[in-house]
Coordinates of C-alpha atoms and ligand atoms in Angstrom, one line a residue:
E300 CA -89.5 35.0 -83.1
G301 CA -92.8 34.9 -85.1
R302 CA -94.7 34.5 -81.9
E303 CA -93.1 37.5 -80.3
E304 CA -94.0 39.6 -83.3
A305 CA -97.6 38.5 -83.1
Q306 CA -97.6 39.4 -79.4
A307 CA -96.1 42.7 -80.2
D308 CA -98.9 43.3 -82.8
A309 CA -101.5 42.4 -80.3
L310 CA -100.0 44.7 -77.7
A311 CA -99.9 47.6 -80.2
E312 CA -103.5 47.0 -81.0
A313 CA -104.5 46.8 -77.3
L314 CA -102.6 50.0 -76.6
E315 CA -104.3 51.7 -79.4
S316 CA -107.8 50.8 -78.4
T317 CA -107.3 51.2 -74.7
L318 CA -105.9 54.7 -75.1
R319 CA -108.0 55.6 -78.1
V320 CA -105.1 57.2 -79.8
E321 CA -106.5 57.8 -83.2
Q322 CA -104.4 58.9 -86.1
E323 CA -105.1 61.6 -88.4
E324 CA -103.4 60.7 -91.7
E325 CA -103.7 63.6 -94.0
E326 CA -103.0 66.4 -91.4
N327 CA -101.2 67.2 -88.3
G328 CA -102.7 64.5 -86.1
D329 CA -104.8 66.9 -84.0
T330 CA -108.1 65.2 -84.6
F331 CA -110.3 62.4 -83.5
E332 CA -113.6 61.3 -85.0
E333 CA -117.0 61.6 -83.6
E334 CA -119.9 59.8 -85.0
W335 CA -122.6 62.3 -85.9
M336 CA -126.0 61.1 -84.7
G337 CA -128.3 64.0 -85.1
N338 CA -130.0 65.1 -81.9
A339 CA -127.9 63.0 -79.7
N340 CA -125.0 65.3 -80.5
L341 CA -126.9 68.5 -79.9
P342 CA -126.0 69.4 -76.3
T343 CA -128.2 72.5 -76.7
E344 CA -131.4 70.7 -77.4
E345 CA -132.5 69.9 -73.8
V346 CA -131.6 73.4 -72.6
L347 CA -133.2 74.9 -75.6
L348 CA -136.6 73.3 -75.2
K349 CA -136.6 74.5 -71.6
W350 CA -135.8 78.0 -72.5
A351 CA -137.8 78.2 -75.6
D352 CA -140.8 79.9 -74.0
T353 CA -138.7 82.6 -72.4
C354 CA -137.6 83.6 -75.9
R355 CA -139.5 86.3 -77.6
H356 CA -140.4 84.5 -80.8
A357 CA -140.9 81.0 -79.6
S358 CA -144.4 80.3 -78.6
Q359 CA -144.0 76.6 -79.3
V360 CA -141.2 74.1 -79.5
P361 CA -140.1 73.1 -83.0
D362 CA -142.3 70.7 -84.9
E363 CA -141.2 67.1 -85.2
V364 CA -139.6 66.1 -88.4
P365 CA -142.3 64.1 -90.2
D366 CA -141.5 60.5 -90.7
D367 CA -141.5 60.6 -94.4
A368 CA -139.6 63.9 -94.8
G369 CA -136.4 63.7 -96.7
R370 CA -137.1 60.6 -98.6
E371 CA -136.9 62.6 -101.8
V372 CA -135.3 65.9 -102.6
M373 CA -136.3 68.4 -105.2
V374 CA -133.6 69.7 -107.5
A375 CA -133.7 72.5 -110.1
W376 CA -131.3 73.6 -112.7
D377 CA -131.3 74.8 -116.3
E378 CA -128.6 74.2 -119.0
R379 CA -129.0 77.8 -120.1
M380 CA -127.3 78.9 -116.8
L381 CA -124.1 77.6 -118.4
E382 CA -124.4 80.4 -121.0
H383 CA -123.2 82.9 -118.5
K384 CA -119.5 82.5 -119.3
P385 CA -116.3 84.4 -119.6
E386 CA -115.0 85.1 -123.1
E387 CA -113.2 82.3 -124.9
G388 CA -109.8 81.8 -123.5
E389 CA -110.4 83.9 -120.4
F390 CA -110.5 82.4 -116.9
H391 CA -112.9 83.3 -114.2
F392 CA -113.5 81.5 -110.9
E393 CA -117.3 81.7 -111.3
R394 CA -117.5 79.4 -114.4
P395 CA -120.0 77.1 -116.0
A396 CA -118.1 74.0 -115.0
R397 CA -119.0 74.6 -111.4
V398 CA -122.6 73.5 -112.1
S399 CA -121.6 70.8 -114.6
S400 CA -119.4 69.2 -112.0
I401 CA -122.3 68.9 -109.6
L402 CA -124.6 67.5 -112.3
E403 CA -122.1 64.9 -113.3
K404 CA -121.5 63.9 -109.7
L405 CA -125.2 63.5 -109.1
E406 CA -125.6 61.5 -112.3
S407 CA -122.8 59.1 -111.3
Q408 CA -124.5 58.4 -108.0
D409 CA -127.7 56.8 -109.3
L410 CA -129.9 59.0 -107.3
S411 CA -132.4 59.6 -110.1
E412 CA -135.3 57.9 -108.3
R413 CA -134.9 60.1 -105.3
L414 CA -134.3 63.4 -106.9
L415 CA -137.4 65.1 -108.1
R416 CA -136.6 67.6 -110.9
V417 CA -138.6 70.8 -110.6
P418 CA -139.1 72.5 -113.9
S419 CA -136.9 75.5 -114.2
R420 CA -138.2 79.0 -114.9
T421 CA -137.1 82.6 -114.9
A422 CA -138.0 84.9 -112.0
T423 CA -140.8 87.3 -112.8
E424 CA -140.4 91.1 -112.6
D425 CA -142.6 91.2 -109.6
E426 CA -140.5 88.6 -107.8
L427 CA -137.3 90.4 -108.6
R428 CA -138.8 93.7 -107.4
L429 CA -139.2 92.2 -103.9
C430 CA -135.5 92.8 -103.5
H431 CA -134.2 94.9 -106.4
D432 CA -135.0 98.3 -107.8
E433 CA -136.3 98.8 -111.3
Q434 CA -133.1 100.4 -112.5
H435 CA -131.0 97.4 -111.4
I436 CA -133.3 94.9 -113.1
R437 CA -133.1 96.9 -116.3
R438 CA -129.3 97.2 -116.1
V439 CA -128.9 93.4 -115.8
E440 CA -131.1 92.9 -118.8
E441 CA -129.3 95.5 -120.9
S442 CA -125.7 95.4 -119.8
F443 CA -124.4 93.0 -122.4
A444 CA -126.0 94.9 -125.3
L445 CA -124.6 98.2 -123.9
L446 CA -121.2 96.6 -123.6
Q447 CA -121.3 95.6 -127.3
V448 CA -122.3 99.0 -128.4
E449 CA -120.4 101.3 -126.1
G450 CA -117.6 99.1 -124.8
S451 CA -118.7 99.8 -121.3
D452 CA -121.8 99.2 -119.1
G453 CA -120.8 101.6 -116.5
N454 CA -119.9 98.7 -114.2
D455 CA -116.1 98.7 -113.6
D456 CA -116.1 95.9 -111.0
P457 CA -113.3 93.6 -112.2
D458 CA -115.1 90.7 -110.5
M459 CA -118.0 90.9 -112.9
Y460 CA -118.2 89.8 -116.5
W461 CA -121.1 89.8 -118.9
S462 CA -121.9 87.5 -121.8
Q463 CA -124.7 87.0 -124.2
G464 CA -126.4 84.6 -121.8
T465 CA -125.8 86.4 -118.5
A466 CA -129.2 88.1 -118.1
L467 CA -131.2 85.0 -118.8
A468 CA -128.9 82.9 -116.5
A469 CA -129.4 85.4 -113.7
R470 CA -133.1 85.3 -114.1
L471 CA -133.1 81.5 -114.2
A472 CA -131.0 81.3 -111.1
A473 CA -133.5 83.4 -109.1
G474 CA -136.5 81.7 -110.7
C475 CA -135.3 78.2 -109.9
M476 CA -134.7 79.2 -106.3
V477 CA -138.1 80.8 -105.9
E478 CA -139.8 77.8 -107.5
V479 CA -138.2 75.2 -105.4
T480 CA -138.9 77.3 -102.3
K481 CA -142.6 77.6 -103.2
Q482 CA -142.8 73.9 -103.9
S483 CA -141.3 73.0 -100.5
F484 CA -144.7 74.1 -99.2
N485 CA -147.0 72.4 -101.7
G486 CA -144.8 70.2 -103.8
E487 CA -143.8 66.6 -103.5
S488 CA -141.1 67.1 -101.0
S489 CA -140.3 69.7 -98.3
R490 CA -136.6 69.8 -99.2
G491 CA -134.8 71.0 -102.2
F492 CA -131.5 72.1 -103.8
A493 CA -131.3 74.8 -106.5
I494 CA -128.2 74.1 -108.5
V495 CA -127.9 77.6 -109.7
R496 CA -125.4 80.2 -111.0
P497 CA -124.6 83.0 -111.2
P498 CA -124.7 83.1 -107.3
G499 CA -126.6 85.8 -105.5
H500 CA -125.6 86.7 -101.9
H501 CA -123.5 89.7 -102.8
A502 CA -126.2 91.3 -105.1
C503 CA -127.7 94.4 -103.4
Q504 CA -130.9 96.1 -104.1
C505 CA -129.4 98.2 -106.9
K506 CA -126.0 96.7 -107.5
A507 CA -124.4 93.6 -109.0
M508 CA -121.1 92.6 -107.3
G509 CA -119.0 89.7 -106.2
F510 CA -120.0 87.5 -109.2
C511 CA -123.7 88.1 -108.2
F512 CA -126.5 89.7 -110.2
F513 CA -129.8 89.0 -108.5
N514 CA -130.0 87.8 -104.9
N515 CA -131.6 84.4 -105.5
V516 CA -132.0 83.5 -101.8
A517 CA -133.3 86.9 -100.6
V518 CA -135.9 86.9 -103.4
A519 CA -137.1 83.4 -102.4
A520 CA -137.2 84.5 -98.7
K521 CA -139.2 87.7 -99.4
D522 CA -141.5 85.8 -101.8
A523 CA -142.2 83.1 -99.2
V524 CA -143.3 85.7 -96.7
E525 CA -145.1 88.0 -99.1
S526 CA -147.1 85.2 -100.6
G527 CA -148.1 84.1 -97.1
L528 CA -146.4 80.7 -97.2
A529 CA -144.1 81.5 -94.3
K530 CA -144.2 83.7 -91.3
R531 CA -140.6 83.4 -90.3
V532 CA -137.7 82.4 -92.5
V533 CA -134.2 81.8 -91.5
I534 CA -131.3 82.1 -94.0
L535 CA -128.1 80.3 -93.1
D536 CA -125.2 81.6 -95.2
W537 CA -122.1 79.4 -95.0
D538 CA -120.4 80.7 -98.1
V539 CA -116.9 81.8 -97.0
H540 CA -117.7 85.4 -97.9
H541 CA -120.2 87.6 -96.0
G542 CA -123.5 87.9 -97.8
N543 CA -123.5 91.7 -97.7
G544 CA -126.3 91.8 -100.3
T545 CA -128.6 89.6 -98.4
Q546 CA -127.9 91.5 -95.2
D547 CA -128.5 94.8 -96.9
I548 CA -131.8 93.8 -98.4
L549 CA -133.1 92.2 -95.3
E550 CA -131.5 94.1 -92.5
A551 CA -134.7 95.9 -91.4
D552 CA -136.9 92.8 -91.9
P553 CA -137.8 91.0 -88.6
N554 CA -139.5 88.1 -90.5
V555 CA -136.3 87.0 -92.1
L556 CA -133.4 86.1 -89.9
Y557 CA -130.1 86.2 -91.6
I558 CA -127.2 84.2 -90.1
S559 CA -123.8 84.2 -91.7
L560 CA -120.6 82.2 -91.0
H561 CA -117.7 83.8 -92.9
R562 CA -114.2 84.8 -93.1
F563 CA -113.6 88.4 -91.9
G564 CA -110.8 90.8 -91.5
N565 CA -107.5 91.7 -93.1
G566 CA -109.3 93.0 -96.2
F567 CA -111.1 89.8 -96.9
Y568 CA -113.9 90.3 -99.4
P569 CA -116.4 92.0 -99.1
G570 CA -115.3 93.6 -95.8
T571 CA -118.7 93.6 -94.0
G572 CA -120.1 91.2 -91.5
D573 CA -118.4 92.0 -88.2
Y574 CA -120.2 90.6 -85.1
T575 CA -121.4 94.1 -84.2
E576 CA -123.7 94.1 -87.3
V577 CA -127.0 92.9 -85.9
G578 CA -129.6 94.5 -88.2
E579 CA -131.4 97.8 -88.4
G580 CA -134.8 99.3 -87.2
D581 CA -137.4 96.6 -86.7
G582 CA -134.8 94.1 -87.9
K583 CA -132.5 94.6 -85.0
G584 CA -131.4 91.2 -83.7
F585 CA -132.3 89.5 -87.0
S586 CA -128.9 89.7 -88.5
V587 CA -126.3 87.4 -86.9
N588 CA -122.7 87.6 -88.1
I589 CA -120.0 85.1 -87.1
P590 CA -116.7 86.4 -88.3
F591 CA -113.9 83.8 -88.5
E592 CA -110.3 84.2 -89.3
K593 CA -108.8 82.0 -92.1
G594 CA -107.9 78.3 -91.4
M595 CA -111.1 77.1 -89.7
K596 CA -112.0 73.5 -89.7
G597 CA -115.3 71.7 -89.5
C598 CA -115.1 71.5 -85.7
D599 CA -115.0 75.3 -85.5
Y600 CA -118.0 75.7 -87.7
I601 CA -119.8 72.9 -85.8
A602 CA -119.1 74.7 -82.5
A603 CA -120.6 77.9 -83.9
M604 CA -123.6 75.9 -85.2
R605 CA -124.1 74.3 -81.8
L606 CA -123.5 77.3 -79.7
V607 CA -124.8 80.2 -81.8
V608 CA -126.8 79.2 -84.8
L609 CA -129.0 76.5 -83.3
P610 CA -129.9 78.3 -80.1
I611 CA -131.0 81.3 -82.1
C612 CA -132.8 79.2 -84.7
Y613 CA -134.7 77.2 -82.1
S614 CA -135.7 80.4 -80.4
F615 CA -136.8 82.0 -83.7
N616 CA -138.7 78.9 -84.7
P617 CA -138.8 79.4 -88.4
D618 CA -141.3 77.8 -90.8
L619 CA -138.8 77.8 -93.6
V620 CA -135.0 77.3 -93.7
L621 CA -133.0 78.6 -96.7
I622 CA -129.3 77.9 -97.0
S623 CA -126.9 80.1 -99.0
A624 CA -124.6 77.2 -99.7
G625 CA -121.2 78.3 -101.0
F626 CA -118.5 75.7 -100.8
D627 CA -115.6 78.1 -100.8
A628 CA -114.9 77.4 -97.1
A629 CA -114.0 73.8 -98.2
K630 CA -110.4 72.7 -98.0
G631 CA -108.6 73.4 -101.2
D632 CA -110.8 76.3 -102.4
P633 CA -108.6 78.9 -104.2
L634 CA -110.3 81.8 -102.4
G635 CA -111.4 80.7 -99.0
E636 CA -108.4 79.3 -97.2
M637 CA -110.6 77.3 -94.8
K638 CA -110.5 73.6 -94.2
L639 CA -114.1 72.2 -94.3
R640 CA -114.7 68.7 -95.7
P641 CA -117.8 67.5 -97.5
D642 CA -119.0 65.7 -94.4
D643 CA -119.0 69.0 -92.5
Y644 CA -121.5 70.4 -94.9
G645 CA -123.6 67.2 -94.5
I646 CA -123.6 67.7 -90.8
M647 CA -124.5 71.4 -90.9
T648 CA -127.3 70.6 -93.3
H649 CA -128.6 67.9 -91.0
M650 CA -128.6 70.3 -88.1
M651 CA -130.9 72.6 -90.0
T652 CA -133.3 69.8 -91.0
E653 CA -134.4 69.6 -87.4
L654 CA -136.0 73.0 -87.8
A655 CA -139.1 74.2 -89.7
G656 CA -140.5 70.6 -89.8
G657 CA -137.6 69.8 -92.2
R658 CA -138.5 72.4 -94.8
V659 CA -135.0 73.2 -96.0
V660 CA -134.1 74.7 -99.4
V661 CA -130.5 75.0 -100.4
A662 CA -129.1 77.3 -103.1
L663 CA -125.6 77.1 -104.5
E664 CA -123.6 80.3 -103.9
G665 CA -119.8 80.3 -104.3
G666 CA -117.2 77.5 -104.3
Y667 CA -114.4 77.5 -106.8
S668 CA -112.8 74.1 -106.7
L669 CA -114.8 71.8 -109.0
D670 CA -114.2 68.7 -106.9
N671 CA -115.5 70.5 -103.8
C672 CA -118.6 71.8 -105.7
A673 CA -119.4 68.2 -106.6
N674 CA -118.5 66.4 -103.4
C675 CA -120.0 69.0 -101.0
S676 CA -123.2 69.4 -103.0
H677 CA -123.5 65.6 -102.9
A678 CA -123.0 65.5 -99.1
V679 CA -125.7 68.1 -98.7
I680 CA -128.1 66.2 -100.9
Q681 CA -127.4 63.0 -99.0
S682 CA -128.1 64.8 -95.8
L683 CA -131.4 66.2 -97.2
L684 CA -132.3 62.7 -98.2
G685 CA -131.7 61.6 -94.6
E686 CA -129.3 59.0 -96.0
K687 CA -126.1 59.0 -94.2
T688 CA -124.2 59.2 -91.0
F689 CA -121.5 61.7 -91.3
K690 CA -118.2 61.8 -89.5
L691 CA -117.3 64.9 -87.6
K692 CA -113.5 65.1 -87.2
Q693 CA -113.4 66.7 -83.8
A694 CA -110.2 68.6 -83.4
L695 CA -108.7 71.2 -81.2
L696 CA -110.6 74.4 -81.8
H697 CA -108.8 77.2 -83.6
P698 CA -107.2 79.5 -81.0
T699 CA -109.7 82.3 -81.9
T700 CA -112.9 80.3 -82.1
R701 CA -113.7 80.5 -78.4
T702 CA -113.4 84.3 -78.3
T703 CA -115.2 84.7 -81.6
I704 CA -118.2 82.7 -80.4
Q705 CA -118.2 84.5 -77.0
K706 CA -118.2 87.9 -78.7
V707 CA -121.1 87.0 -81.0
I708 CA -123.1 85.6 -78.0
K709 CA -122.5 88.7 -75.9
Q710 CA -123.6 90.9 -78.8
Q711 CA -126.7 88.9 -79.6
S712 CA -127.7 88.4 -75.9
E713 CA -129.5 91.7 -76.1
F714 CA -131.9 90.1 -78.6
W715 CA -131.9 86.3 -77.8
P716 CA -132.6 85.7 -74.1
I717 CA -131.2 82.1 -74.2
F718 CA -127.8 83.7 -74.2
K719 CA -128.5 85.3 -70.8
S720 CA -129.4 81.9 -69.3
E721 CA -126.9 80.8 -66.8
K722 CA -127.5 77.2 -67.8
F723 CA -126.7 78.0 -71.4
L724 CA -123.5 79.9 -70.5
C725 CA -122.5 77.0 -68.3
M726 CA -123.1 74.6 -71.0
M727 CA -121.1 76.7 -73.4
E728 CA -118.1 76.7 -71.1
G729 CA -118.6 73.0 -70.7
Y730 CA -118.5 72.6 -74.5
F731 CA -115.2 74.4 -74.7
D732 CA -113.7 72.7 -71.8
E733 CA -114.8 69.3 -73.1
C734 CA -112.6 70.0 -76.1
F735 CA -109.7 70.6 -73.8
C736 CA -110.4 67.6 -71.8
K737 CA -110.4 65.2 -74.7
K738 CA -107.3 66.8 -76.0
A739 CA -105.6 66.7 -72.7
R740 CA -106.5 63.1 -72.3
K741 CA -105.2 62.2 -75.7
S742 CA -102.0 64.1 -75.3
M743 CA -101.3 62.4 -72.0
A744 CA -101.9 59.1 -73.6
Q745 CA -99.6 59.9 -76.4
Q746 CA -96.9 61.3 -74.2
L747 CA -97.1 58.2 -72.1
L748 CA -96.8 56.0 -75.1
E749 CA -93.8 57.9 -76.4
E750 CA -92.0 57.9 -73.1
H751 CA -92.7 54.3 -72.8
S752 CA -91.6 53.2 -76.2
G753 CA -88.4 55.2 -75.5
A754 CA -87.8 53.5 -72.2
T755 CA -88.3 50.0 -73.4
G756 CA -86.6 50.2 -76.8
H757 CA -89.8 49.1 -78.5
D758 CA -90.0 52.1 -80.8
N759 CA -91.1 49.9 -83.6
L760 CA -94.2 49.0 -81.7
L761 CA -95.4 52.6 -81.7
S762 CA -93.7 54.1 -84.7
G763 CA -96.2 56.1 -86.8
R764 CA -98.6 56.2 -83.9
T765 CA -97.1 58.9 -81.8
R766 CA -95.9 62.4 -82.3
R767 CA -93.7 64.6 -80.3
S768 CA -95.6 67.8 -80.8
P769 CA -96.5 69.7 -77.6
H770 CA -100.2 69.0 -77.8
V771 CA -100.9 69.9 -74.2
A772 CA -99.3 73.3 -74.4
R773 CA -101.3 74.0 -77.5
A774 CA -104.5 72.8 -75.9
V775 CA -104.1 75.5 -73.2
A776 CA -103.8 78.3 -75.7
P777 CA -107.5 78.9 -76.6
G778 CA -108.5 79.0 -72.9
A779 CA -105.9 81.6 -72.0
G780 CA -107.9 84.4 -73.5
E781 CA -110.1 86.2 -71.0
S782 CA -113.8 85.9 -71.0
A783 CA -115.4 89.1 -70.0
H784 CA -118.9 88.0 -70.6
V785 CA -119.0 84.5 -69.3
E786 CA -118.0 83.7 -65.7
R787 CA -116.5 80.4 -65.1
V788 CA -118.4 78.0 -63.0
D789 CA -116.5 76.6 -60.0
D790 CA -118.6 73.6 -59.9
L791 CA -117.8 72.7 -63.4
D792 CA -114.1 73.3 -62.8
S793 CA -113.9 70.8 -60.0
Q794 CA -115.9 68.4 -62.1
L795 CA -113.3 68.7 -64.8
E796 CA -110.5 68.4 -62.4
A797 CA -112.0 65.2 -61.1
T798 CA -112.3 63.9 -64.6
L799 CA -108.7 64.7 -65.3
R800 CA -107.4 63.2 -62.1
E801 CA -109.4 60.1 -62.8
T802 CA -108.0 59.9 -66.3
A803 CA -104.5 60.4 -65.0
A804 CA -105.0 57.5 -62.5
H805 CA -106.3 55.4 -65.3
L806 CA -103.4 56.1 -67.4
R807 CA -101.0 55.2 -64.6
D808 CA -102.8 51.8 -64.4
V809 CA -102.5 51.3 -68.1
A810 CA -98.9 52.2 -67.9
S811 CA -98.1 49.5 -65.4
S812 CA -100.0 46.9 -67.4
I813 CA -98.0 47.9 -70.4
N814 CA -94.9 47.5 -68.4
A815 CA -96.0 44.1 -67.2
L816 CA -96.9 43.0 -70.7
Q817 CA -93.7 44.3 -72.2
G818 CA -91.7 42.8 -69.4
S819 CA -93.1 39.4 -70.3
L820 CA -92.6 40.0 -74.0
S821 CA -89.0 41.0 -73.7
S822 CA -87.9 38.5 -71.0
G823 CA -84.2 38.5 -71.0
Q824 CA -84.0 42.3 -71.7
E825 CA -82.9 44.3 -68.8
E826 CA -85.1 47.3 -68.4
S827 CA -86.7 48.0 -65.1
T828 CA -90.5 48.1 -64.8
G829 CA -90.2 50.5 -61.9
D830 CA -88.4 53.1 -63.8
G831 CA -90.9 53.0 -66.7
T832 CA -93.8 53.6 -64.3
A833 CA -92.1 56.4 -62.6
A834 CA -91.3 58.2 -65.8
S835 CA -94.8 57.7 -67.0
S836 CA -96.5 59.2 -63.9
E837 CA -94.1 62.0 -63.9
S838 CA -95.0 62.9 -67.5
T839 CA -98.7 62.6 -66.6
D840 CA -98.3 65.1 -63.8
T841 CA -96.4 67.5 -66.0
A842 CA -99.1 67.4 -68.6
F843 CA -101.7 67.8 -65.9
E844 CA -100.3 71.0 -64.5
Q845 CA -100.4 72.7 -67.9
V846 CA -104.2 72.3 -68.1
P847 CA -105.9 75.3 -66.6
L848 CA -108.1 74.3 -63.8
Ligands
Q9C263 N1 -109.1 87.9 -107.2 C1 -119.0 84.4 -104.1 O1 -118.3 83.6 -103.5 N2 -113.2 88.9 -105.0 N3 -118.4 85.6 -104.5 C2 -112.4 87.9 -105.5 C3 -110.2 87.3 -106.5 C4 -114.6 88.6 -105.1 C5 -117.0 85.8 -104.2 C6 -111.0 88.4 -105.8 C7 -115.1 87.3 -104.5 C8 -116.6 87.1 -104.6 C9 -120.4 84.3 -104.4
ZN264 ZN1 -118.1 83.1 -101.6

């Protein structure tokens, strides 16, 4: 009896590892893990280096990341930023505890020797004037006083509130970001994190909005260019909202490339950032918008990073990377309704540290779950420190991700020649199909296991390890959309088909060994090995036909 149980356990284990059926505990079981190992995971890299010299801004391949880069990370904050706060008893998402939660987390992690605190300071008038007009700067200074005297500051935006400490906090937020950015060129480290609030990316040249007063990141970018520290700056904005302010301020500037991943459509705030917005005048092609629907996971963001953000960034070859890091696309945020995990932010950060010789400066933007603020900021800092291997939970892409990415690429191909390269397009299709392939393989395995446990009465062996959801049918869905821009490559299709056939054959082999094993386990029981095999291969073929080849 005991021996049989042990054998059953061993079998279950063997099945699991042979078929690599991995279980996703917290969610719907649609994911598997992929070890994130930097360059090894960038399928674009090799192609990119080859195509770099055909791109209009790339005269050289990206610099190597220096050996000692990332050992230490600069951080800046100022307690006085906590004095921008809603009135006693009032709740507002953009609250002081956001920053405190990050500071507490960092303190609890014993990173003190590796974090270099940069002295905080306010932004100067000259720095603010790089992005804001005089009147706006005055109004931020005076609004609270006006409010006290007249009961109104002329700003009726319900998203905004003003307190005694607002103006100073806003100036400190911009100043800290500018200072860390400057020091990334001549300070003790090339990487930094400005833990600042109020956030900045909705702030326009002459208007405060969306919880933002001064555009911290835009000011730092302009200042880096104006002061001659950088020739080309890329701003990656992964806050769940479109950074309309940053885009407005920089849309005609060809030296600052603005790339935003955000939720868009159905009235989602602020309503700008469709993929058709590509910049204006000299800045045409230097705004890149990736508009997602709600419900995206890390794998969707990583796909966009690999297929859109990195090809453009490597082509642009920046000497400074700034990140508008909102954490409101993290799972559980009260506004974002996306599903990113802290590790996903670590991975995206890591992807950017391969650029600009590792000169990467991050600024806090939104993010309204305190736990997410703390944990995602920590992941970003670990990534900047070069510390950790992050786990990418690779899952079936959202049904809209493929089309979204293709639309962006088609739109941007006018400006970024890599998107016209057949090799690149082929690689992109391969990337999408690879996701199908893995999914298809996994569902075949699961189906097989299910059928089999049913046939042999050994449900207990597999309980909790299989599900009856129609994975394969769902796996087909994203591919069903037409691709006007990208033509499928026959060659690749037959390759895929071969892989799938091979997998199917392998699964049949596995099925018969399972049968043999179970036969010997349950000697005396009366099920027929032949039937089990037939049922299995049948199910494999069915699954097979549903995959578009
Ligand atoms: N009732 C940033 O994340 N609308 N700003 C919220 C809530 C404004 C978000 C509506 C959201 C602004 C920096
Ligand atoms: Zn936001």
